[in-house]
GROMACS .gro file of C-alpha atoms in nm:
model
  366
    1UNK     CA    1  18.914  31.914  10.598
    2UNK     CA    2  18.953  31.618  10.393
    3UNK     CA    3  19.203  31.450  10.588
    4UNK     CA    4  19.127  31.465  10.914
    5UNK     CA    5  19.351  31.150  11.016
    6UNK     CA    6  19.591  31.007  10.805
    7UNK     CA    7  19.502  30.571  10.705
    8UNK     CA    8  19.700  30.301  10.838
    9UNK     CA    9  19.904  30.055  10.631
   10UNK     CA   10  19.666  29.753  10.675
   11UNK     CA   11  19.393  30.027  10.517
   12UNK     CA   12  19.636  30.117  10.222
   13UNK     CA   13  19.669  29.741  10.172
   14UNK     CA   14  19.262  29.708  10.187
   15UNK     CA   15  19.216  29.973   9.977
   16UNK     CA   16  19.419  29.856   9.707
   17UNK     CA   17  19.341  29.513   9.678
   18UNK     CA   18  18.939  29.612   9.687
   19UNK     CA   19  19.066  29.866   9.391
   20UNK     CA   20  19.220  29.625   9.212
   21UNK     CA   21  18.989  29.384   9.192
   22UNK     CA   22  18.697  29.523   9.058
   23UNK     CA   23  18.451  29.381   8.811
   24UNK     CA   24  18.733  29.152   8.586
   25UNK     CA   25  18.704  28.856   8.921
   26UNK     CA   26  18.415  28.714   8.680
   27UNK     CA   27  18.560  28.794   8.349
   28UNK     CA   28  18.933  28.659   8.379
   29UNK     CA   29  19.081  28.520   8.214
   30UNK     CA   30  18.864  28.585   7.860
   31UNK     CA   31  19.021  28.891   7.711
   32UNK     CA   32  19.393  28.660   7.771
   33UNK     CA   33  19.255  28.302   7.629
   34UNK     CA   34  19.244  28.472   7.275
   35UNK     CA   35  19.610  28.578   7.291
   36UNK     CA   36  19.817  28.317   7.473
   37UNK     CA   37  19.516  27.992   7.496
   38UNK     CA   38  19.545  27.798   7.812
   39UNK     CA   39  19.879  27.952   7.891
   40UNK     CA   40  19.690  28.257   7.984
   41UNK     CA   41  19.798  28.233   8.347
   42UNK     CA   42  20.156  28.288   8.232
   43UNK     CA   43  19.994  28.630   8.050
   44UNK     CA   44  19.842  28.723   8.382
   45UNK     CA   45  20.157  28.672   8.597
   46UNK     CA   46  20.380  28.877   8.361
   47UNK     CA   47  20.101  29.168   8.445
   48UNK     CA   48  20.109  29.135   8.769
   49UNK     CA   49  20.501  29.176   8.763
   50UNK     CA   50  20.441  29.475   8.493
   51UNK     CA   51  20.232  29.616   8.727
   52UNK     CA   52  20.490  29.600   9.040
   53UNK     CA   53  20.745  29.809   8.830
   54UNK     CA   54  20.487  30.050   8.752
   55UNK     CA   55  20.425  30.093   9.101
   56UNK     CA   56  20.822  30.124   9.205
   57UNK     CA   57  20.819  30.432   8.947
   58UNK     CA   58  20.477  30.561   9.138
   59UNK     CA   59  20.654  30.567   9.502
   60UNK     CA   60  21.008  30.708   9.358
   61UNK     CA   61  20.774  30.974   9.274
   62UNK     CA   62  20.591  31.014   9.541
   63UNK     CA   63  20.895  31.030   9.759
   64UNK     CA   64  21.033  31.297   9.575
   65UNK     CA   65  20.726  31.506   9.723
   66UNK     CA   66  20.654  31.280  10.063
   67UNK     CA   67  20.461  31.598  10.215
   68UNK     CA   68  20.178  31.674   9.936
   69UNK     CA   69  19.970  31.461   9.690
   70UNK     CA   70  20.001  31.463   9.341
   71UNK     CA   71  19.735  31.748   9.259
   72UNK     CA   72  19.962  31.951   9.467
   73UNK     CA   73  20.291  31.906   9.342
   74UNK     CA   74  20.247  31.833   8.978
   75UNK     CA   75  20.246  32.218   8.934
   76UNK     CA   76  20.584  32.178   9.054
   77UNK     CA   77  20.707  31.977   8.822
   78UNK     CA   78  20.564  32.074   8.477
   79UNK     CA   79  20.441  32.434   8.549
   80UNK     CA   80  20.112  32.554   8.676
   81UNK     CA   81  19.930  32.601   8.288
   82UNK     CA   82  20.045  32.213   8.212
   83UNK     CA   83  20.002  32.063   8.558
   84UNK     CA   84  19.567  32.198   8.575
   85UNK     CA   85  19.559  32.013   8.246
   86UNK     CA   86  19.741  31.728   8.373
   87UNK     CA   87  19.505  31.746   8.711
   88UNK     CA   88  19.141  31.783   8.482
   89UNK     CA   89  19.257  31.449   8.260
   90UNK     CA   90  19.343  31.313   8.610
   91UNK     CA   91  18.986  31.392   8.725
   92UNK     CA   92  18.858  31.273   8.413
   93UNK     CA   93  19.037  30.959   8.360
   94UNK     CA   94  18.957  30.842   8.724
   95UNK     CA   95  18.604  30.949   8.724
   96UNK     CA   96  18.591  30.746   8.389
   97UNK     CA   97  18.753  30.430   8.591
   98UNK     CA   98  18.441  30.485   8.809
   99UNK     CA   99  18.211  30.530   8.512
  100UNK     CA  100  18.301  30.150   8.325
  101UNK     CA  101  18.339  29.988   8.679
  102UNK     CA  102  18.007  30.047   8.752
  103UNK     CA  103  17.823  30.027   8.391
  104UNK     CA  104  18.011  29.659   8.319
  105UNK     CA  105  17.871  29.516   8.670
  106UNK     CA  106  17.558  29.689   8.673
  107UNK     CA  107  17.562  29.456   8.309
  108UNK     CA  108  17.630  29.199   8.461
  109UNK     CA  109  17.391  29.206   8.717
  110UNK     CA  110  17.146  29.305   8.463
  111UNK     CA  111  17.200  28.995   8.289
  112UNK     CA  112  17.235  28.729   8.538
  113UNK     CA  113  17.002  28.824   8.859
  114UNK     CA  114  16.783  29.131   8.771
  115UNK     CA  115  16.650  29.098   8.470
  116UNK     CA  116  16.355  29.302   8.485
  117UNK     CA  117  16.526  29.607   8.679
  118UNK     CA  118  16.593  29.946   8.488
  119UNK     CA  119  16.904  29.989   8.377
  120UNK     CA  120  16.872  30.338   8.525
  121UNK     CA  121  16.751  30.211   8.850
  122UNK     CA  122  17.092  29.999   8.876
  123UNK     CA  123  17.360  30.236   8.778
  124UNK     CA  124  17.170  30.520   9.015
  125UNK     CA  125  17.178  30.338   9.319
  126UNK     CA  126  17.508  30.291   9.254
  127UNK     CA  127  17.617  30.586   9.191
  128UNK     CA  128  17.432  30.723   9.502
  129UNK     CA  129  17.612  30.516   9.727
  130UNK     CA  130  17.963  30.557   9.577
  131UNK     CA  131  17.894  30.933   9.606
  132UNK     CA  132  17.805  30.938   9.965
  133UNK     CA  133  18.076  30.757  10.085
  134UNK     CA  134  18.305  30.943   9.834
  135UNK     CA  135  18.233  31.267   9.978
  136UNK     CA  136  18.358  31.190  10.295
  137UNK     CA  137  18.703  31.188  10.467
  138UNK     CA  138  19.005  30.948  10.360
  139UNK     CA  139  19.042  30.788  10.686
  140UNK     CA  140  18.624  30.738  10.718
  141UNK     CA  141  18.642  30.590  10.333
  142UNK     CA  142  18.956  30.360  10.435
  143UNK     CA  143  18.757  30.273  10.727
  144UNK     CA  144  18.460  30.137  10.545
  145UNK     CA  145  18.691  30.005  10.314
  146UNK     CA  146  18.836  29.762  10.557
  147UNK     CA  147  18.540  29.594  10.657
  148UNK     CA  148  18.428  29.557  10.288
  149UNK     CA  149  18.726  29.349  10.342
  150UNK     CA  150  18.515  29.089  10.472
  151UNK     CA  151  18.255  29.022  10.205
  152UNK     CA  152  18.560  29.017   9.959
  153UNK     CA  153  18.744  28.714  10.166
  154UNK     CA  154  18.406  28.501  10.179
  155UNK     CA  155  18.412  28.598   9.821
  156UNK     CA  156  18.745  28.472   9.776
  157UNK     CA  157  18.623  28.128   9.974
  158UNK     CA  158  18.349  28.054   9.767
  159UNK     CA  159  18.557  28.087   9.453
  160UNK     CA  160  18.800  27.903   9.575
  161UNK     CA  161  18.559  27.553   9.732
  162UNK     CA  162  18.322  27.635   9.367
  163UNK     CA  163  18.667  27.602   9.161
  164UNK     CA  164  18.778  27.294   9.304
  165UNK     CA  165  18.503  27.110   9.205
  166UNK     CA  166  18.504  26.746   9.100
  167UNK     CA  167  18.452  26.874   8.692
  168UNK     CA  168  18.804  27.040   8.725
  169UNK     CA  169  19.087  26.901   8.491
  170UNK     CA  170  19.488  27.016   8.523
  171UNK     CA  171  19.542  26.884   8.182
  172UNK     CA  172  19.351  27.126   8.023
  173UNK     CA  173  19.697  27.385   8.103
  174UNK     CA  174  19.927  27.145   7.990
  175UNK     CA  175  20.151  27.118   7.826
  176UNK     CA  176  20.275  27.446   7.934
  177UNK     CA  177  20.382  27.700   7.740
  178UNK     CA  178  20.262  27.592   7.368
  179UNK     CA  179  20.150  27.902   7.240
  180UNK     CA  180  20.493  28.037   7.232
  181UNK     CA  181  20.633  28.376   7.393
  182UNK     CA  182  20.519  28.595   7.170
  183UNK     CA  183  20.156  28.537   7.208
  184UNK     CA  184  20.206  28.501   7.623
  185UNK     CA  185  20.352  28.827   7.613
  186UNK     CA  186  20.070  29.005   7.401
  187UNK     CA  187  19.843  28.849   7.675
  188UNK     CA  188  20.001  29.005   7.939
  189UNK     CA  189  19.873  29.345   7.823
  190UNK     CA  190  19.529  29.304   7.893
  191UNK     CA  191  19.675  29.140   8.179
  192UNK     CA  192  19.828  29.439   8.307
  193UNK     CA  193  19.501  29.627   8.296
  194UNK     CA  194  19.340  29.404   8.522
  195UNK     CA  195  19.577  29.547   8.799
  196UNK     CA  196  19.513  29.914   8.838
  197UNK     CA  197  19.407  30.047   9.152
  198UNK     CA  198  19.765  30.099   9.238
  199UNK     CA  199  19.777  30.415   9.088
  200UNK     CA  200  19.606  30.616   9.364
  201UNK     CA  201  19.892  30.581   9.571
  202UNK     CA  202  20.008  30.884   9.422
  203UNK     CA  203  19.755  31.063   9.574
  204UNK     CA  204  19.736  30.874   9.934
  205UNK     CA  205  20.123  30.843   9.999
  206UNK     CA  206  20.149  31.120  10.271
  207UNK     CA  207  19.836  31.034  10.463
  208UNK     CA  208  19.982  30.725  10.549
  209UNK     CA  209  20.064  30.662  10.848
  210UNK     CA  210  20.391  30.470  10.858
  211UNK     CA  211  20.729  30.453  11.049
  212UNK     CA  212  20.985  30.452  10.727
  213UNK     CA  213  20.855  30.561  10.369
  214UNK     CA  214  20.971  30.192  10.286
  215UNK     CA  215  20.727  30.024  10.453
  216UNK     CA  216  20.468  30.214  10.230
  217UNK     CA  217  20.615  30.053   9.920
  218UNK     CA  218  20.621  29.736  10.104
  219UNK     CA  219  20.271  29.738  10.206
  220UNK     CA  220  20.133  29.813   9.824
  221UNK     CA  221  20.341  29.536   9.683
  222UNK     CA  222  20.205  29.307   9.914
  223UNK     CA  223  19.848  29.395   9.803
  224UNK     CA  224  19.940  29.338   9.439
  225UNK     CA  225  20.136  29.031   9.517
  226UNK     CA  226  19.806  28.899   9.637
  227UNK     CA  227  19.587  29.056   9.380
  228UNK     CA  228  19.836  28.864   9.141
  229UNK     CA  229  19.775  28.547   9.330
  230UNK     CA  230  19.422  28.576   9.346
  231UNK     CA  231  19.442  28.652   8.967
  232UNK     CA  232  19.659  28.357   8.893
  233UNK     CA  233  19.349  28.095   9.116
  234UNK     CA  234  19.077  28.229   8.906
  235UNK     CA  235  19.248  28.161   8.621
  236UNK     CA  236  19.396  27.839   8.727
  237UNK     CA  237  19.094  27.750   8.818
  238UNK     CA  238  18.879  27.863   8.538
  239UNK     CA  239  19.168  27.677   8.261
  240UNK     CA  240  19.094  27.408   8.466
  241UNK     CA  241  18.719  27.347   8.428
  242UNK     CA  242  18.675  27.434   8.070
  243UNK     CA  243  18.896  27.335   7.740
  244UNK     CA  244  19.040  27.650   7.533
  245UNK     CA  245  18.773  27.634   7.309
  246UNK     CA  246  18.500  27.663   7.520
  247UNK     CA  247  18.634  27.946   7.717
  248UNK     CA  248  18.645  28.126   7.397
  249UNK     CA  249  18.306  28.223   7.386
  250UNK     CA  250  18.194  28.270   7.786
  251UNK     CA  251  18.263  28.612   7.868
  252UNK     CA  252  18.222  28.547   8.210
  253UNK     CA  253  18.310  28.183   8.323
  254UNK     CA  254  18.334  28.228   8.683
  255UNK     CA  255  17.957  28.285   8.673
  256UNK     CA  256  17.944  27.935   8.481
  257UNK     CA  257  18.141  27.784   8.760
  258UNK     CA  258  17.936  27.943   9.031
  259UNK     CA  259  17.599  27.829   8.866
  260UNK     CA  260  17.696  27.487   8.794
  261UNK     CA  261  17.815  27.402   9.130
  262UNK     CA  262  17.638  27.217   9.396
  263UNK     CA  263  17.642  27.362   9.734
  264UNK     CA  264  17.336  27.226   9.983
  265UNK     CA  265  17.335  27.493  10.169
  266UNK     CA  266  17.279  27.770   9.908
  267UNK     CA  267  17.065  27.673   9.587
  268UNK     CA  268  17.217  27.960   9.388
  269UNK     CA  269  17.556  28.017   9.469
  270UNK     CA  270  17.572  28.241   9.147
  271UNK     CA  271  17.347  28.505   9.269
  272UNK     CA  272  17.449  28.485   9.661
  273UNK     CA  273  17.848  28.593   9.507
  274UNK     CA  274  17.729  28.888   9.265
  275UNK     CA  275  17.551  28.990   9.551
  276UNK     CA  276  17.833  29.018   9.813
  277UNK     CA  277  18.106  29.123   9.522
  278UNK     CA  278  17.883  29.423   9.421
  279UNK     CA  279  18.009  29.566   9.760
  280UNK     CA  280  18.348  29.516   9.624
  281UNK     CA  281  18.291  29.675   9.309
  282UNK     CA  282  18.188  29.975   9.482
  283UNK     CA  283  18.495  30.017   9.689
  284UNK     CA  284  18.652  30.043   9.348
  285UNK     CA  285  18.365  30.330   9.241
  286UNK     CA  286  18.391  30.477   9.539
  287UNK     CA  287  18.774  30.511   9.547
  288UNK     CA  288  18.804  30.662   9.201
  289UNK     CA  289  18.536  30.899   9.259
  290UNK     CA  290  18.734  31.016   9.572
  291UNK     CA  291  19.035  31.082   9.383
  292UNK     CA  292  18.872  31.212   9.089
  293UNK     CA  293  18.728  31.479   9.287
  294UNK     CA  294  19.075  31.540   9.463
  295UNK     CA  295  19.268  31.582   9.125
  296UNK     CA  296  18.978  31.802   9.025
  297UNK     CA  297  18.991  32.044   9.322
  298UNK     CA  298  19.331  32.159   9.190
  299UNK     CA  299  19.273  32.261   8.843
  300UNK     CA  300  19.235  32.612   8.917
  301UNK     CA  301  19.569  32.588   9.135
  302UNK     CA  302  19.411  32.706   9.493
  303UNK     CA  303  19.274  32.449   9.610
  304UNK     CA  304  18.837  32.401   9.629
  305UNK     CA  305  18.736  32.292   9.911
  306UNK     CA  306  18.425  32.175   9.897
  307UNK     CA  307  18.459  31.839   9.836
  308UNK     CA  308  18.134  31.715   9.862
  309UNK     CA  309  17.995  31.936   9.583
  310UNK     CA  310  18.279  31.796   9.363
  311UNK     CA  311  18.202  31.382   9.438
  312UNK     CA  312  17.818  31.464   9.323
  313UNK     CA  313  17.889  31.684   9.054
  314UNK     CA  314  18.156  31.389   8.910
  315UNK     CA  315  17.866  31.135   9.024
  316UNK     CA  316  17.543  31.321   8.780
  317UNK     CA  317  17.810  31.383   8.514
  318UNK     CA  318  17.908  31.004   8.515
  319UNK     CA  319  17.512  30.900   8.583
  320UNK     CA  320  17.433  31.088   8.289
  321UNK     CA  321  17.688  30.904   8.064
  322UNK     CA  322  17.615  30.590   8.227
  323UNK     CA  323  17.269  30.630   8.107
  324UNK     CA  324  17.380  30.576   7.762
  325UNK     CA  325  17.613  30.289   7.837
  326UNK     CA  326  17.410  30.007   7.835
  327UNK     CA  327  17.435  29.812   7.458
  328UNK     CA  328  17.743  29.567   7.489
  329UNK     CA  329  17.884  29.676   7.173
  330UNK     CA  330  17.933  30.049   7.261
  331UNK     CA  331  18.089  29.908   7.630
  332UNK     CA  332  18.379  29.727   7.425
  333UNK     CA  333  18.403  30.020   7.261
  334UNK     CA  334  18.458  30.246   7.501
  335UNK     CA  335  18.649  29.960   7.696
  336UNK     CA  336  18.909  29.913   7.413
  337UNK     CA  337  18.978  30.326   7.432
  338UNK     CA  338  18.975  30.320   7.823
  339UNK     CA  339  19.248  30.035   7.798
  340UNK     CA  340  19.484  30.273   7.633
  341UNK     CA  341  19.378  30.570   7.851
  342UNK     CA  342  19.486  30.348   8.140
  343UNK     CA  343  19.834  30.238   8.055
  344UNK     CA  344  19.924  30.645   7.960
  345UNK     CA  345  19.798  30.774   8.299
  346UNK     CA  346  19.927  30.483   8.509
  347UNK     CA  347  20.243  30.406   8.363
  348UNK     CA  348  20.354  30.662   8.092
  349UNK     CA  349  20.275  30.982   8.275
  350UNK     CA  350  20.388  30.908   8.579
  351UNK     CA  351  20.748  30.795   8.425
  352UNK     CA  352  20.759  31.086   8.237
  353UNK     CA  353  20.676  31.338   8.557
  354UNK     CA  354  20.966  31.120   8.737
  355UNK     CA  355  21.203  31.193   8.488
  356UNK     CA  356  21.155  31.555   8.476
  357UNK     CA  357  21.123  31.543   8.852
  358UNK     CA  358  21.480  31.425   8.829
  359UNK     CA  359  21.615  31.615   8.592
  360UNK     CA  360  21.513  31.950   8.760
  361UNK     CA  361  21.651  31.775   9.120
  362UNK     CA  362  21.956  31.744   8.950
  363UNK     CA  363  21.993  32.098   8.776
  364UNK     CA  364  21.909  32.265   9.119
  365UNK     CA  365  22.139  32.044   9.338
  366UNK     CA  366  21.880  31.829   9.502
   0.00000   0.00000   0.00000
């Protein structure tokens, strides 16, 4: 069985945030500062609200069908021919999640601590451990999950004592809100990427353990009111140490921040952070390879139970195409199609299954 115990709500709330977060700590708030300038934090609140109505659509659904995940029931809604195609792009787009979480750390790291390391080697071992924790249960995943919530807060402390350094300047966001509305708002798109993670709630809802369904929806907007939060410092922060023009051309500036800064206690404060986030980043592989795998058991309509065989076949298949992932150019590539993959399976599909949900509730009296 793959649920052998069902997760508590401080593990939801783990699991989430750790989702959430992924690789874009280090890269926000560069795809934003192009769109809306220094106003970019304005861009990345507006996402983080987008992202909280998305996720009031994703439990309406999900308590329409509070007893069985979303491989299970989608049959339900659009038929069982539609819903195992609707399951296999499920599989694929969160096995593909997976897939550019790992390749744009594992460049990254390849870049700024290990240089000389294969770019096989990297995206292997990664792969390898995201599998074998993967392949076991939700609760043991969760589990593991929640101490990874550790390394993420001393994470979240060094950010936060490297940002306030002495070079930081507030007037680099003001005056507030010069680039107009129109250029905040096309910000808040990329802005809205930054936030999924969210979305597996429509597979976890009824292995959590809770007292009212409510407190569910409460739980996962408190992890992406902090993920917002934590969102909004970096970029605070970041606006804050470097003029619009500069920011511009770093693709990563909280590495910039990291290096630069002074600690006596560590020498390189850079390498000690990518270090401790790549455990973070593989909550997020690990996560999506889970689901993937759970949305993929269902295709055929009975259920295949070995789950295990599923998380390494989606691991090799993903390895493979990793393998050819590693020239920057062909990562925005495949970044800028992923981007619209994600807001169709996170936001548009799901609204579309509610509404037909509700419909057919309607028609047959529910």
């Amino acid at each position: 069985m793959i649920h052998l115990e069902k997760i508590s709500i401080n593990q939801l709330i783990c699991l989430v945030i750790l989702t959430q977060v992924g690789v874009s700590v280090l890269t926000v708030p560069y795809a934003q500062i192009r769109d809306s300038g220094n106003d970019s934090w304005m861009s990345i609140l507006i996402g983080g609200v987008i992202a909280q109505a998305v996720i009031l659509i994703i439990y309406q659904l999900g308590k329409r069908y509070a007893d069985r995940p979303l491989p299970q029931y989608i049959s339900t809604i659009v038929g069982k021919p539609l819903g195992s195609v609707l399951n296999f792009l499920f599989a694929v787009y969160f096995a593909q999640n997976g897939l550019m979480v790992i390749i744009t750390y594992t460049d990254v790291i390849n870049r700024w601590v290990l240089f000389e390391t294969p770019w096989s080697v990297l995206i292997g071992v990664s792969f390898t451990i995201g599998a074998y924790i993967a392949s076991s249960t939700l609760r043991s995943m969760a589990t593991i999950t929640q101490m990874i919530m550790l390394m993420f807060l001393i994470c979240f402390v060094i950010v936060l004592i490297s940002g306030l350094s002495k070079e930081i300047d507030f007037r680099h966001i003001l005056p507030i809100g010069t680039h107009g509305i129109g250029p905040i708002i096309k910000g808040a798109l990329p802005s809205f990427w930054l936030y999924s993670g969210y979305e597996h709630l429509m597979y976890v809802f009824p292995f959590v353990r809770s007292r009212k369904k409510k407190d569910i929806l409460m739980a996962i907007s408190a992890a992406n009111g902090f993920t917002t939060f934590f969102y909004l410092l970096i970029t605070v922060l970041v606006t804050s140490n470097f003029s619009e023009n500069q920011l511009k051309s770093i693709p990563e500036p909280m590495v910039f921040i990291l290096r630069v800064f002074n600690w006596p206690i560590v020498h390189s404060l850079d390498i000690l952070f990518m270090t401790i986030w790549l455990s973070v980043v593989l909550v997020t592989q690990y996560v999506y390879l889970f689901i993937a795998a759970r949305h993929l058991a269902f295709i055929r309509g009975k259920e295949i139970r070995n789950h295990s065989l599923l998380v390494w076949i989606l691991a090799i298949v993903c390895f493979g195409a990793g393998l050819w992932c590693s020239d920057r150019q062909l990562q925005s590539r495949i970044l800028d199609y992923h981007n619209i993959v994600t807001g169709i399976m996170i936001a548009i599909v799901p609204t579309i299954l509610l509404l037909i949900s509700l419909a057919r509730g309607k028609a047959a009296g529910v």
